[in-house]
CSV table of C-alpha atoms and ligand atoms in Angstrom, one decimal:
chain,number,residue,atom,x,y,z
O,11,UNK,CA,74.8,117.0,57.1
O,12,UNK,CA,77.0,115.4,59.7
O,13,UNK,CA,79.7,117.7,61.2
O,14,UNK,CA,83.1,116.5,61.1
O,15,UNK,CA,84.2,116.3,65.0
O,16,UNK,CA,87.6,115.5,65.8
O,17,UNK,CA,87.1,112.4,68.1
O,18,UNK,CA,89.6,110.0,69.4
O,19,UNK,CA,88.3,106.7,69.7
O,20,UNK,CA,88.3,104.5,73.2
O,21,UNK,CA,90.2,101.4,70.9
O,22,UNK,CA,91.7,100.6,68.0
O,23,UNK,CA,92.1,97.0,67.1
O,24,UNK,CA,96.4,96.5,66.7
O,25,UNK,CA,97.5,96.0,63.3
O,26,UNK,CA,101.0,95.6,63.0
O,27,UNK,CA,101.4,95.0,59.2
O,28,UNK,CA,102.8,91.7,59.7
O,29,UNK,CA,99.5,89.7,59.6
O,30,UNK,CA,99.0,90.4,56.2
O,31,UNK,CA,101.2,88.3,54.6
O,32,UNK,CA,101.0,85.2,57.0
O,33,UNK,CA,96.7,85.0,56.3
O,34,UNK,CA,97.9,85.0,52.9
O,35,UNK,CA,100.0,82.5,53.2
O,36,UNK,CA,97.8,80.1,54.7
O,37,UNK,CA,94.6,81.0,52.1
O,38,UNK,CA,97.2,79.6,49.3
O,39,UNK,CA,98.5,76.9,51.5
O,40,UNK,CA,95.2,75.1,51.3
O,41,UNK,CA,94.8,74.4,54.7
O,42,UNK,CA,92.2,76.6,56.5
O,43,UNK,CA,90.8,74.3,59.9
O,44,UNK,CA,92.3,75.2,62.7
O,45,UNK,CA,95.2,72.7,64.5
O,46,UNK,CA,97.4,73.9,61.2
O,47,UNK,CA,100.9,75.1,61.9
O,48,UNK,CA,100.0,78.6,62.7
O,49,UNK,CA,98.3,77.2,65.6
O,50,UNK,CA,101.1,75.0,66.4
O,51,UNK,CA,103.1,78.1,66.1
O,52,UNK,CA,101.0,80.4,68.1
O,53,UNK,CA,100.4,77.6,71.0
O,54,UNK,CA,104.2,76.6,71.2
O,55,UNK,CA,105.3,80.2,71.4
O,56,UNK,CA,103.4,80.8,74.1
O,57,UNK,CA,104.3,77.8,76.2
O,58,UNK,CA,107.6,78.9,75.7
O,59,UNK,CA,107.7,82.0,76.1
O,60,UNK,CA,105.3,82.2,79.5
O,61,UNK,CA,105.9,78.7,80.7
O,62,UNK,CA,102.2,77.1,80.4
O,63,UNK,CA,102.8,73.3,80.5
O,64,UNK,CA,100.1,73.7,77.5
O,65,UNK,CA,98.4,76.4,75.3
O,66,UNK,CA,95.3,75.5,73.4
O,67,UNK,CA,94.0,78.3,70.5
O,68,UNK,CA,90.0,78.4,71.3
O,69,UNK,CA,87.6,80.7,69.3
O,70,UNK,CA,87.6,82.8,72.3
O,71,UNK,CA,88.4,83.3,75.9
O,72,UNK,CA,84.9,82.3,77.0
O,73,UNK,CA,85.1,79.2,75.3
O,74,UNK,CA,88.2,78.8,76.6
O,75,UNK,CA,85.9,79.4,80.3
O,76,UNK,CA,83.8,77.2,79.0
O,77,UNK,CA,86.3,74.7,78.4
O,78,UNK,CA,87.8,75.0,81.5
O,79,UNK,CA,84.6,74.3,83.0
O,80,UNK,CA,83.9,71.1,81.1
O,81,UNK,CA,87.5,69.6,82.6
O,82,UNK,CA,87.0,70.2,86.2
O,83,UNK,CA,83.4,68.7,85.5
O,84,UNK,CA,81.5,71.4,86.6
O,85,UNK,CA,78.3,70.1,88.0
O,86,UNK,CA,74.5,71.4,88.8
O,87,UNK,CA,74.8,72.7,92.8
O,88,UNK,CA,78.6,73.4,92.3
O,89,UNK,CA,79.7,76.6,93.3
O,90,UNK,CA,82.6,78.8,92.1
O,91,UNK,CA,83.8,81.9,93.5
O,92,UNK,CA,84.4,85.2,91.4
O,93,UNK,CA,84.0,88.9,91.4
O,94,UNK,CA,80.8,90.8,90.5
O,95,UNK,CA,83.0,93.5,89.0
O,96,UNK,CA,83.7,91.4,85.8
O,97,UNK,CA,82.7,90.5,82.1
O,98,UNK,CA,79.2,87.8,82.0
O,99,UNK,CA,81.5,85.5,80.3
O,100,UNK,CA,83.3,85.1,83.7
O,101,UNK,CA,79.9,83.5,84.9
O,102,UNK,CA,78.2,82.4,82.1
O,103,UNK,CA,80.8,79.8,81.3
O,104,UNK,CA,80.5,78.0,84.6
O,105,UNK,CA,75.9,78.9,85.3
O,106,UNK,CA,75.8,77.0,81.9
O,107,UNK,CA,76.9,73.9,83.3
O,108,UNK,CA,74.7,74.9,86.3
O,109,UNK,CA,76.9,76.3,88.7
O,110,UNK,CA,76.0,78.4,91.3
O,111,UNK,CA,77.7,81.7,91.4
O,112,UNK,CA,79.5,82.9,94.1
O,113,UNK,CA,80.6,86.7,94.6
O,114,UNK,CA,82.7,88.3,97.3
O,115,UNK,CA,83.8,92.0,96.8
O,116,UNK,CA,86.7,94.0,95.3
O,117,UNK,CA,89.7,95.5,96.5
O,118,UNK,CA,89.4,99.3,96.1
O,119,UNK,CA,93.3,99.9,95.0
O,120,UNK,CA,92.9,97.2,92.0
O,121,UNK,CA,89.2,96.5,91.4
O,122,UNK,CA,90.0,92.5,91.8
O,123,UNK,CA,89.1,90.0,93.8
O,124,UNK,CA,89.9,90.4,97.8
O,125,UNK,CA,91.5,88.0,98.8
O,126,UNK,CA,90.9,88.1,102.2
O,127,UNK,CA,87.1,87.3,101.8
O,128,UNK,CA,87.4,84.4,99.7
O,129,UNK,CA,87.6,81.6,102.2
O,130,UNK,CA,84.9,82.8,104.2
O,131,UNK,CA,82.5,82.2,101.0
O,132,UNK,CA,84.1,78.5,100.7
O,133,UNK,CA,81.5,76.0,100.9
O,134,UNK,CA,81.9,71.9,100.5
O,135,UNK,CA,80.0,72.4,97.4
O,136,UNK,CA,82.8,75.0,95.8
O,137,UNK,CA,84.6,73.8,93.1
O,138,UNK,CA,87.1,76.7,91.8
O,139,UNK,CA,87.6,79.8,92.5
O,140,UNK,CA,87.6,82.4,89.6
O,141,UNK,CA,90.1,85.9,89.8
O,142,UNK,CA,89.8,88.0,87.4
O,143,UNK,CA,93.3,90.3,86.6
O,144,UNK,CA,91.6,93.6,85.8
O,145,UNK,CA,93.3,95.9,83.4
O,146,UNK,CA,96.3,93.3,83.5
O,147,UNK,CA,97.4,94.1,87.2
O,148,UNK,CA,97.3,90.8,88.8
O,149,UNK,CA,95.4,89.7,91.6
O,150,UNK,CA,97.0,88.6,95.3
O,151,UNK,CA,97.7,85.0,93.3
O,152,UNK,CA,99.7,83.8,97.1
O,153,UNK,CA,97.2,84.0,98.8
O,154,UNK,CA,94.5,83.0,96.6
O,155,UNK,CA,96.5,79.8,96.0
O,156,UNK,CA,97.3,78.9,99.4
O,157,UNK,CA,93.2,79.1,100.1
O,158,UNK,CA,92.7,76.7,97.3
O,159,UNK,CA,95.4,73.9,98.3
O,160,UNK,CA,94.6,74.3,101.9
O,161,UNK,CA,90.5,73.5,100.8
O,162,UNK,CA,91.6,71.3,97.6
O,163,UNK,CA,89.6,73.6,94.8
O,164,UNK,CA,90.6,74.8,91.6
O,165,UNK,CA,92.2,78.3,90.7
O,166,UNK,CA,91.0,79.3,87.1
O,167,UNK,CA,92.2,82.7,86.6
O,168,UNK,CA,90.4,85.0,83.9
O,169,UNK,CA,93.7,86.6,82.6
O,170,UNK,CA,91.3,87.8,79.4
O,171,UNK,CA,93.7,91.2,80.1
O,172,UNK,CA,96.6,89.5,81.2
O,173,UNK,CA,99.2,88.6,78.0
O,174,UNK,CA,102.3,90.3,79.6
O,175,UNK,CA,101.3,91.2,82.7
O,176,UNK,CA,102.9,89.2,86.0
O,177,UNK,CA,102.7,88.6,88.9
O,178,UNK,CA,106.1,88.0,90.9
O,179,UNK,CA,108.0,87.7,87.4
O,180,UNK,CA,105.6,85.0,86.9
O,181,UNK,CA,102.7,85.3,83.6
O,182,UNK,CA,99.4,86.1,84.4
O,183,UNK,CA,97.5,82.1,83.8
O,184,UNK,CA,100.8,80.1,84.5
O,185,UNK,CA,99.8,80.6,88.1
O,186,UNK,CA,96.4,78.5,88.8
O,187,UNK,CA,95.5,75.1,87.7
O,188,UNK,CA,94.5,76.7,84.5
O,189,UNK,CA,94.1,80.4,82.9
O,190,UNK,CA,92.5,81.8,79.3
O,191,UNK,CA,93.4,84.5,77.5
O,192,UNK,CA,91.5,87.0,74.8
O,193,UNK,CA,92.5,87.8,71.5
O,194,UNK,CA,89.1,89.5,70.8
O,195,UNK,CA,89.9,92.7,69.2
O,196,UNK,CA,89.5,95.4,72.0
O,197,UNK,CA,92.5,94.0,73.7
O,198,UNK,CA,96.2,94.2,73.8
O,199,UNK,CA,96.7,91.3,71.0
O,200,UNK,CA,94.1,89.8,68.5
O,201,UNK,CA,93.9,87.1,66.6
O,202,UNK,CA,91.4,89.0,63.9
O,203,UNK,CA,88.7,90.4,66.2
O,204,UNK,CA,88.0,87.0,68.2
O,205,UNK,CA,90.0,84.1,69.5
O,206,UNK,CA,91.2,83.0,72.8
O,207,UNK,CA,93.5,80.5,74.6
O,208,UNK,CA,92.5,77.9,77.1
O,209,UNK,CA,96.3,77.6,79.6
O,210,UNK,CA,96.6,74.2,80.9
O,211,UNK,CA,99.3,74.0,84.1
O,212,UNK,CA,97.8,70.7,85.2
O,213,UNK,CA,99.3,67.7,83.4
O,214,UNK,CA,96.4,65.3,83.7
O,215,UNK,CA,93.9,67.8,82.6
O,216,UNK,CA,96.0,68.0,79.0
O,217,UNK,CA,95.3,64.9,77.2
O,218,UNK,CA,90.9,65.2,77.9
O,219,UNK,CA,90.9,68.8,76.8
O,220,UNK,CA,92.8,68.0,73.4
O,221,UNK,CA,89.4,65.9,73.5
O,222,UNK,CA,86.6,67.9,74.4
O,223,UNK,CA,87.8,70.6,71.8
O,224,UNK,CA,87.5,68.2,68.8
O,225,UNK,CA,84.5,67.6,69.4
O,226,UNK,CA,85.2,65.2,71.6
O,227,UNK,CA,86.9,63.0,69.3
O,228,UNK,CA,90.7,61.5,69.3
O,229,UNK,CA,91.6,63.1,66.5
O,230,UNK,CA,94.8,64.7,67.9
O,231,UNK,CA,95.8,61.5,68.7
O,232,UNK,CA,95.0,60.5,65.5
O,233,UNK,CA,97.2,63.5,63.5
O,234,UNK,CA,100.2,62.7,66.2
O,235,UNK,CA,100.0,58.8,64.6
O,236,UNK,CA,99.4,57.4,68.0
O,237,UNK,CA,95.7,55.5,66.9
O,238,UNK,CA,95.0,54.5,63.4
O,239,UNK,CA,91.0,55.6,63.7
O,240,UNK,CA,89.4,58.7,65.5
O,241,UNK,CA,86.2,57.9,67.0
O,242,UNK,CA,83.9,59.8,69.4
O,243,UNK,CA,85.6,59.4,73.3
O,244,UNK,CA,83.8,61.7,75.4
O,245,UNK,CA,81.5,64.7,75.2
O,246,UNK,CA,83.0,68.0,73.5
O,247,UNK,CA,82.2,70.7,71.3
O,248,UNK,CA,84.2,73.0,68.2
O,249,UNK,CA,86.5,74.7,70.3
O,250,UNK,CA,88.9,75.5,67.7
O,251,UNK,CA,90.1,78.3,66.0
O,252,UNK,CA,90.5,78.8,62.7
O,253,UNK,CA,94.2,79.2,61.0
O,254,UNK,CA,93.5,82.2,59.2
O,255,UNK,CA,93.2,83.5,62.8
O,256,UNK,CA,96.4,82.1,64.6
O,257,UNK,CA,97.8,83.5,61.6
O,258,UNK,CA,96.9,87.2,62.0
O,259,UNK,CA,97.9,87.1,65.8
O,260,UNK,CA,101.2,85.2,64.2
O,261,UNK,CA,102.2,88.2,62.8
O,262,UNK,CA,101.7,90.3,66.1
O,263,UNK,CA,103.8,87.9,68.4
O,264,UNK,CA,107.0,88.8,66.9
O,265,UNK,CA,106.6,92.2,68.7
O,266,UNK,CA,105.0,91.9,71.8
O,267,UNK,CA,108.0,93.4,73.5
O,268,UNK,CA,107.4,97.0,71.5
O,269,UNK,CA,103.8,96.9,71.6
O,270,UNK,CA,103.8,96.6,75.3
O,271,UNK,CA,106.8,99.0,76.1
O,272,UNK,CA,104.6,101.8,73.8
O,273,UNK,CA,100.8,101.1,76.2
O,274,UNK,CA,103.2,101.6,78.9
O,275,UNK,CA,104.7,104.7,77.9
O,276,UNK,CA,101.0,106.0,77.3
O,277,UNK,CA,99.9,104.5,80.5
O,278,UNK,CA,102.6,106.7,82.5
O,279,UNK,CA,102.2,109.6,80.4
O,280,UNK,CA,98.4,109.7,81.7
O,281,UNK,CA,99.8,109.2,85.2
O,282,UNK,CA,102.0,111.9,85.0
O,283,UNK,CA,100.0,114.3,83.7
O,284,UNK,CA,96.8,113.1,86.2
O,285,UNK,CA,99.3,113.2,89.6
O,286,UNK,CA,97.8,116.4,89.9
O,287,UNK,CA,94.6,116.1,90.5
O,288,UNK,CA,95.0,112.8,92.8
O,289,UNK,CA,97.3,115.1,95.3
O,290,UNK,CA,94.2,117.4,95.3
O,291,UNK,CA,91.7,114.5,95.9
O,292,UNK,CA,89.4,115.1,92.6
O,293,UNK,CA,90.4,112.1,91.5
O,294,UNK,CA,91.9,108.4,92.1
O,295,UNK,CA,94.2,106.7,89.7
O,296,UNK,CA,95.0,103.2,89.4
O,297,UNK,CA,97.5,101.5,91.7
O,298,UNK,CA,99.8,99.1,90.7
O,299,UNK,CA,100.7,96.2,94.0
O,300,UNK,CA,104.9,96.4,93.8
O,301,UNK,CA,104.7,92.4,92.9
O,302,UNK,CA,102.9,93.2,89.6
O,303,UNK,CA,104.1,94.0,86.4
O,304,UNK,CA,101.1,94.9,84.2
O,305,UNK,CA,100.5,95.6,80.5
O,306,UNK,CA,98.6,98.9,80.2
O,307,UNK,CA,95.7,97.2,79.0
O,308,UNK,CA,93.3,99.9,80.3
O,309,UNK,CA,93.9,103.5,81.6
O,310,UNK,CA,91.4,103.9,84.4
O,311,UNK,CA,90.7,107.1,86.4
O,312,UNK,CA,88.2,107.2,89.1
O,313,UNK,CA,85.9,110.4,90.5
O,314,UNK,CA,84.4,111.1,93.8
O,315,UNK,CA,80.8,109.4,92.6
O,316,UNK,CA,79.1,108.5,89.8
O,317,UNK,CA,77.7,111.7,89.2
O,318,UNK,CA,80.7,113.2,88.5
O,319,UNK,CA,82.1,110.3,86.3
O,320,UNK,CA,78.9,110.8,84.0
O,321,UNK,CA,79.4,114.4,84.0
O,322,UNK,CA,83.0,114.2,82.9
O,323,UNK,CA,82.1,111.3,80.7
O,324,UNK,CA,80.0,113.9,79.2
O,325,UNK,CA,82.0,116.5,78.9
O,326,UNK,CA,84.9,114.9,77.2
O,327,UNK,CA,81.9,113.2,74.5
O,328,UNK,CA,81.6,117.1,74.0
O,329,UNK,CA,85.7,117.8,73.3
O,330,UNK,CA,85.4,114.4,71.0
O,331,UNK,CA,86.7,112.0,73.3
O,332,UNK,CA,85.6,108.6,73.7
O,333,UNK,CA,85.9,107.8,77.6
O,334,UNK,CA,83.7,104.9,78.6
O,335,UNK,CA,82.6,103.2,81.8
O,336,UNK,CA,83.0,99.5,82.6
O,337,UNK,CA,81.2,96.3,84.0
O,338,UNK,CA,77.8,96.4,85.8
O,339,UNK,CA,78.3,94.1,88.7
O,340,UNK,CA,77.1,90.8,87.4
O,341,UNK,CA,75.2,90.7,91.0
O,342,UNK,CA,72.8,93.4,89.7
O,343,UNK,CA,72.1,91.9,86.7
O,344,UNK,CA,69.0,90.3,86.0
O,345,UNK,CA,70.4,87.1,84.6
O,346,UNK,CA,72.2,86.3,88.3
O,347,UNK,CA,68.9,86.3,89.9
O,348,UNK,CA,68.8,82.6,91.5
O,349,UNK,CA,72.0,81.2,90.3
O,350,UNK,CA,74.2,83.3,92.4
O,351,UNK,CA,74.6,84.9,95.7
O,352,UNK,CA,77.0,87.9,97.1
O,353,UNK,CA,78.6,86.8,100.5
O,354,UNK,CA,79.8,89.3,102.5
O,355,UNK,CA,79.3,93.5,101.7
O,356,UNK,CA,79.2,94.6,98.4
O,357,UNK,CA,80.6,97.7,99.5
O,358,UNK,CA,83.4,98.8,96.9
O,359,UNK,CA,81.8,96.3,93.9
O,360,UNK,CA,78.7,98.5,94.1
O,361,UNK,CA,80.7,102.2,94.8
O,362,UNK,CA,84.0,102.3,93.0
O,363,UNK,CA,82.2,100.5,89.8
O,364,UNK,CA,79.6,103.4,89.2
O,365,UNK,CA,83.2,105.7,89.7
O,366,UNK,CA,85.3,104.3,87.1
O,367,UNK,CA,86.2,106.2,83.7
O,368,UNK,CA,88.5,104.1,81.2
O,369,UNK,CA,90.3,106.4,79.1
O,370,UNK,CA,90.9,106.0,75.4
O,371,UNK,CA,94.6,103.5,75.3
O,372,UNK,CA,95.7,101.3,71.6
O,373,UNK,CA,99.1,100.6,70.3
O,374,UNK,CA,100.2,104.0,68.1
O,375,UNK,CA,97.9,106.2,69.8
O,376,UNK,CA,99.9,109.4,70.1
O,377,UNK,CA,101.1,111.3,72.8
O,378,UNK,CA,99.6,114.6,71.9
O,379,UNK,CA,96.1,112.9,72.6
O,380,UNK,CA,97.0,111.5,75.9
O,381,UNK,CA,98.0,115.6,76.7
O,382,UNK,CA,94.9,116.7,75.0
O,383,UNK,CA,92.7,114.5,77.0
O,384,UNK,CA,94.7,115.0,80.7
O,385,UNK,CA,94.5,118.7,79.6
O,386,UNK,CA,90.2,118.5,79.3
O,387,UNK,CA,90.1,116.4,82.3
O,388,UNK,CA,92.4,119.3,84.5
O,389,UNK,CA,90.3,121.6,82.7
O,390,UNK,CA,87.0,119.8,83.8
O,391,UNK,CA,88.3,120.2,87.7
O,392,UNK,CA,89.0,123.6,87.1
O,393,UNK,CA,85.4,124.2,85.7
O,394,UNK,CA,83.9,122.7,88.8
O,395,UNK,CA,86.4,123.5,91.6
O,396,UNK,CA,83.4,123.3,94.2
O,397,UNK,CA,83.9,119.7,93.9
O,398,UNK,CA,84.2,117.8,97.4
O,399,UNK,CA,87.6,116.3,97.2
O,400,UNK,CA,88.1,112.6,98.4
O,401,UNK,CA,88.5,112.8,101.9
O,402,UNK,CA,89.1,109.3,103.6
O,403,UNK,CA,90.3,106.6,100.5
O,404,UNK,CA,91.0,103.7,102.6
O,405,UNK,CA,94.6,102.4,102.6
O,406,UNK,CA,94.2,98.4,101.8
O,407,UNK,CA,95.8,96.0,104.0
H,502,LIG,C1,87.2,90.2,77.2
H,502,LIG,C2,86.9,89.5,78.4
H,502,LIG,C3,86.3,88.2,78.4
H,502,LIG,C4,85.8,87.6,77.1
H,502,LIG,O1,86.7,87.4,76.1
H,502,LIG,P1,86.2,86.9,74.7
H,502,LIG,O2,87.5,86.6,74.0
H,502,LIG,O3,85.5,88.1,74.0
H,502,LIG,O4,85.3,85.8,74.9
H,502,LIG,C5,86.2,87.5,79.6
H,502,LIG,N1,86.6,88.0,80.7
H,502,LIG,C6,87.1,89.2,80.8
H,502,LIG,C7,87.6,89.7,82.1
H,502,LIG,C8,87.3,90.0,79.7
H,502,LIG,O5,87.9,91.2,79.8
């Protein structure tokens, strides 16, 4: 017979109540392809609203990598700079058109991209250089731009994470040459479990993605009136989404502001109760650079090793709590084995990874959890108080 555990779950997909009504609306309407108005809608509201010179709906954000990918004409022997500490779509979307992967390590305070190691890994064969915002705090975009005009590459930045997180008031994917975004549901917003958006800041690179994602046909063209035929133009693929889901993520836009003030709230109530056991060294919680604004996308605590993070990990699965690690560096992975090399240490990819606890975070999540699950952690600590504190954590330029 299976015992009835209280748990809390790590995610819960966001339902606002809103979508309901707006799927409806377009399974009557009779117009289910994608490129409908709700994908009008969705795309328009966020160029507005962020300032992207243009938003494309894709089925996901690593087709919206992949897409990316396609425009700057990624080539065999090309090389493009990322983290290890990142999702395989990251890679995958730029090894499939057989680039060479390039990783340089972490920061320790954010988990992203250092910045100050990617020009030594620039090459005359790199073609783009990938940061990745983790849990919506943005990388060091400056200086990450300023090394990609001064060598003339391109700065695609994985904001999967990023809807509502900046970065000097700016959004997270208005910054480099292009951006995507996930809708897929284990993050802030979804557009039904899956979708993405593909961020186009670089005029010229509009008019051949509008291509490439109708299966590289003119058939916008065609639906804007501007040929009288659409005919096959250049290579492509079905890159878009379906208006059944623009429609559920329709009906989440409206309240964006709420959703994100609320993860916030949960995100600081976490802190607070946490601030504890950082003064005392147990553990290390996540830092937020004062030029970012982020969007509580994941709560992350950090022990002294991995040891201890799987015996916490384990001992909150015991209370019923879901806390789960995150990414094995991609550079460990069997599939990076000859398409990639690490330049530089691997020092904090490898360490601070293997560290990492995400605690359970969704929109409506209450604030007696995020008590009951500081209180297990303090109560872990306390259990174990011949832990070795953290002694010497680094202070990062
Ligand atoms: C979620 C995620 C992706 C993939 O997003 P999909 O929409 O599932 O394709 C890529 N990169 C990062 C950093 C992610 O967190």
């Amino acid at each position: 017979m299976m015992v009835d555990l209280m748990t809390i779950q790590f995610n819960k997909p966001l339902y606002t109540g809103q979508e309901d009504a707006h799927i409806l609306s377009v399974i009557h309407g009779g117009r289910l392809a994608g490129n409908g108005d709700y994908t009008r809608m969705c795309q328009e509201w966020f160029e507005r609203r962020f300032g992207f010179t243009r938003a494309l709906m894709t089925p996901s954000c690593t087709h919206a990598l992949e897409m990316a990918a396609l425009l700057i004409d990624v080539e065999a022997g090309d090389e493009i700079i990322m983290p290890s500490f990142t999702f395989s779509s990251t890679a995958n979307s730029f090894a499939l058109r057989g680039a060479k992967i390039v990783f340089v390590d972490i920061r320790q305070d954010t988990m992203n991209i250092d910045e100050n190691l990617i020009e030594e890994a620039i090459t005359e064969k790199t073609k783009a250089i990938v940061p990745v915002h983790y849990a919506g705090v943005s990388c060091e975009m400056d200086d990450i731009m300023d090394v990609a005009d001064k060598h003339g590459i391109y700065v695609i930045e994985d904001a999967a994470q990023g809807m509502m997180a900046s970065y000097k008031s700016k959004a997270l994917g208005s910054i480099g040459h292009m951006g995507a975004y996930s809708f897929h549901e284990t993050k802030n917003y979804t557009s039904g479990g899956e979708g993405g958006l593909l961020i186009i800041n670089e005029e010229s690179l509009i008019e051949r993605a509008e291509i490439l994602r109708e299966k590289g046909t003119n058939r916008s063209q065609f639906m804007k009136g501007e040929v009288d035929k659409y005919s096959w133009c250049d290579v492509g693929s079905s890159f878009v989404l379906s208006e059944i889901q623009s429609a559920y993520l329709w009906g989440q836009l409206g309240q964006v502001e709420k959703i994100n003030e609320s993860r916030r709230q949960l995100w600081s109530l976490y802190a607070n109760r946490l601030s504890k056991l950082e003064k005392e060294g147990m553990i290390f919680l996540p830092t937020v650079p004062q030029e970012c604004s982020h969007n509580a996308h994941i709560f992350y605590i950090k022990t002294i090793d991995d040891s201890v993070a799987n015996f916490l990990m384990q001992h909150l699965s015991n209370a019923g709590i879901s806390a789960v690690s995150h990414y094995v560096p991609l550079h460990t992975a069997s599939a990076s084995r000859g398409i990639s090399r690490f330049v530089g240490c691997h020092d904090y990819t490898t360490s601070e990874s293997s560290k990492l606890i995400r605690l359970p975070m969704w929109y409506g999540m209450n604030e007696v959890d995020v008590d009951h699950i500081s209180d297990m952690i303090v109560q872990y600590f306390e259990k174990n108080n011949d832990l070795r504190p953290i002694t010497s954590m680094p202070v990062h330029e």
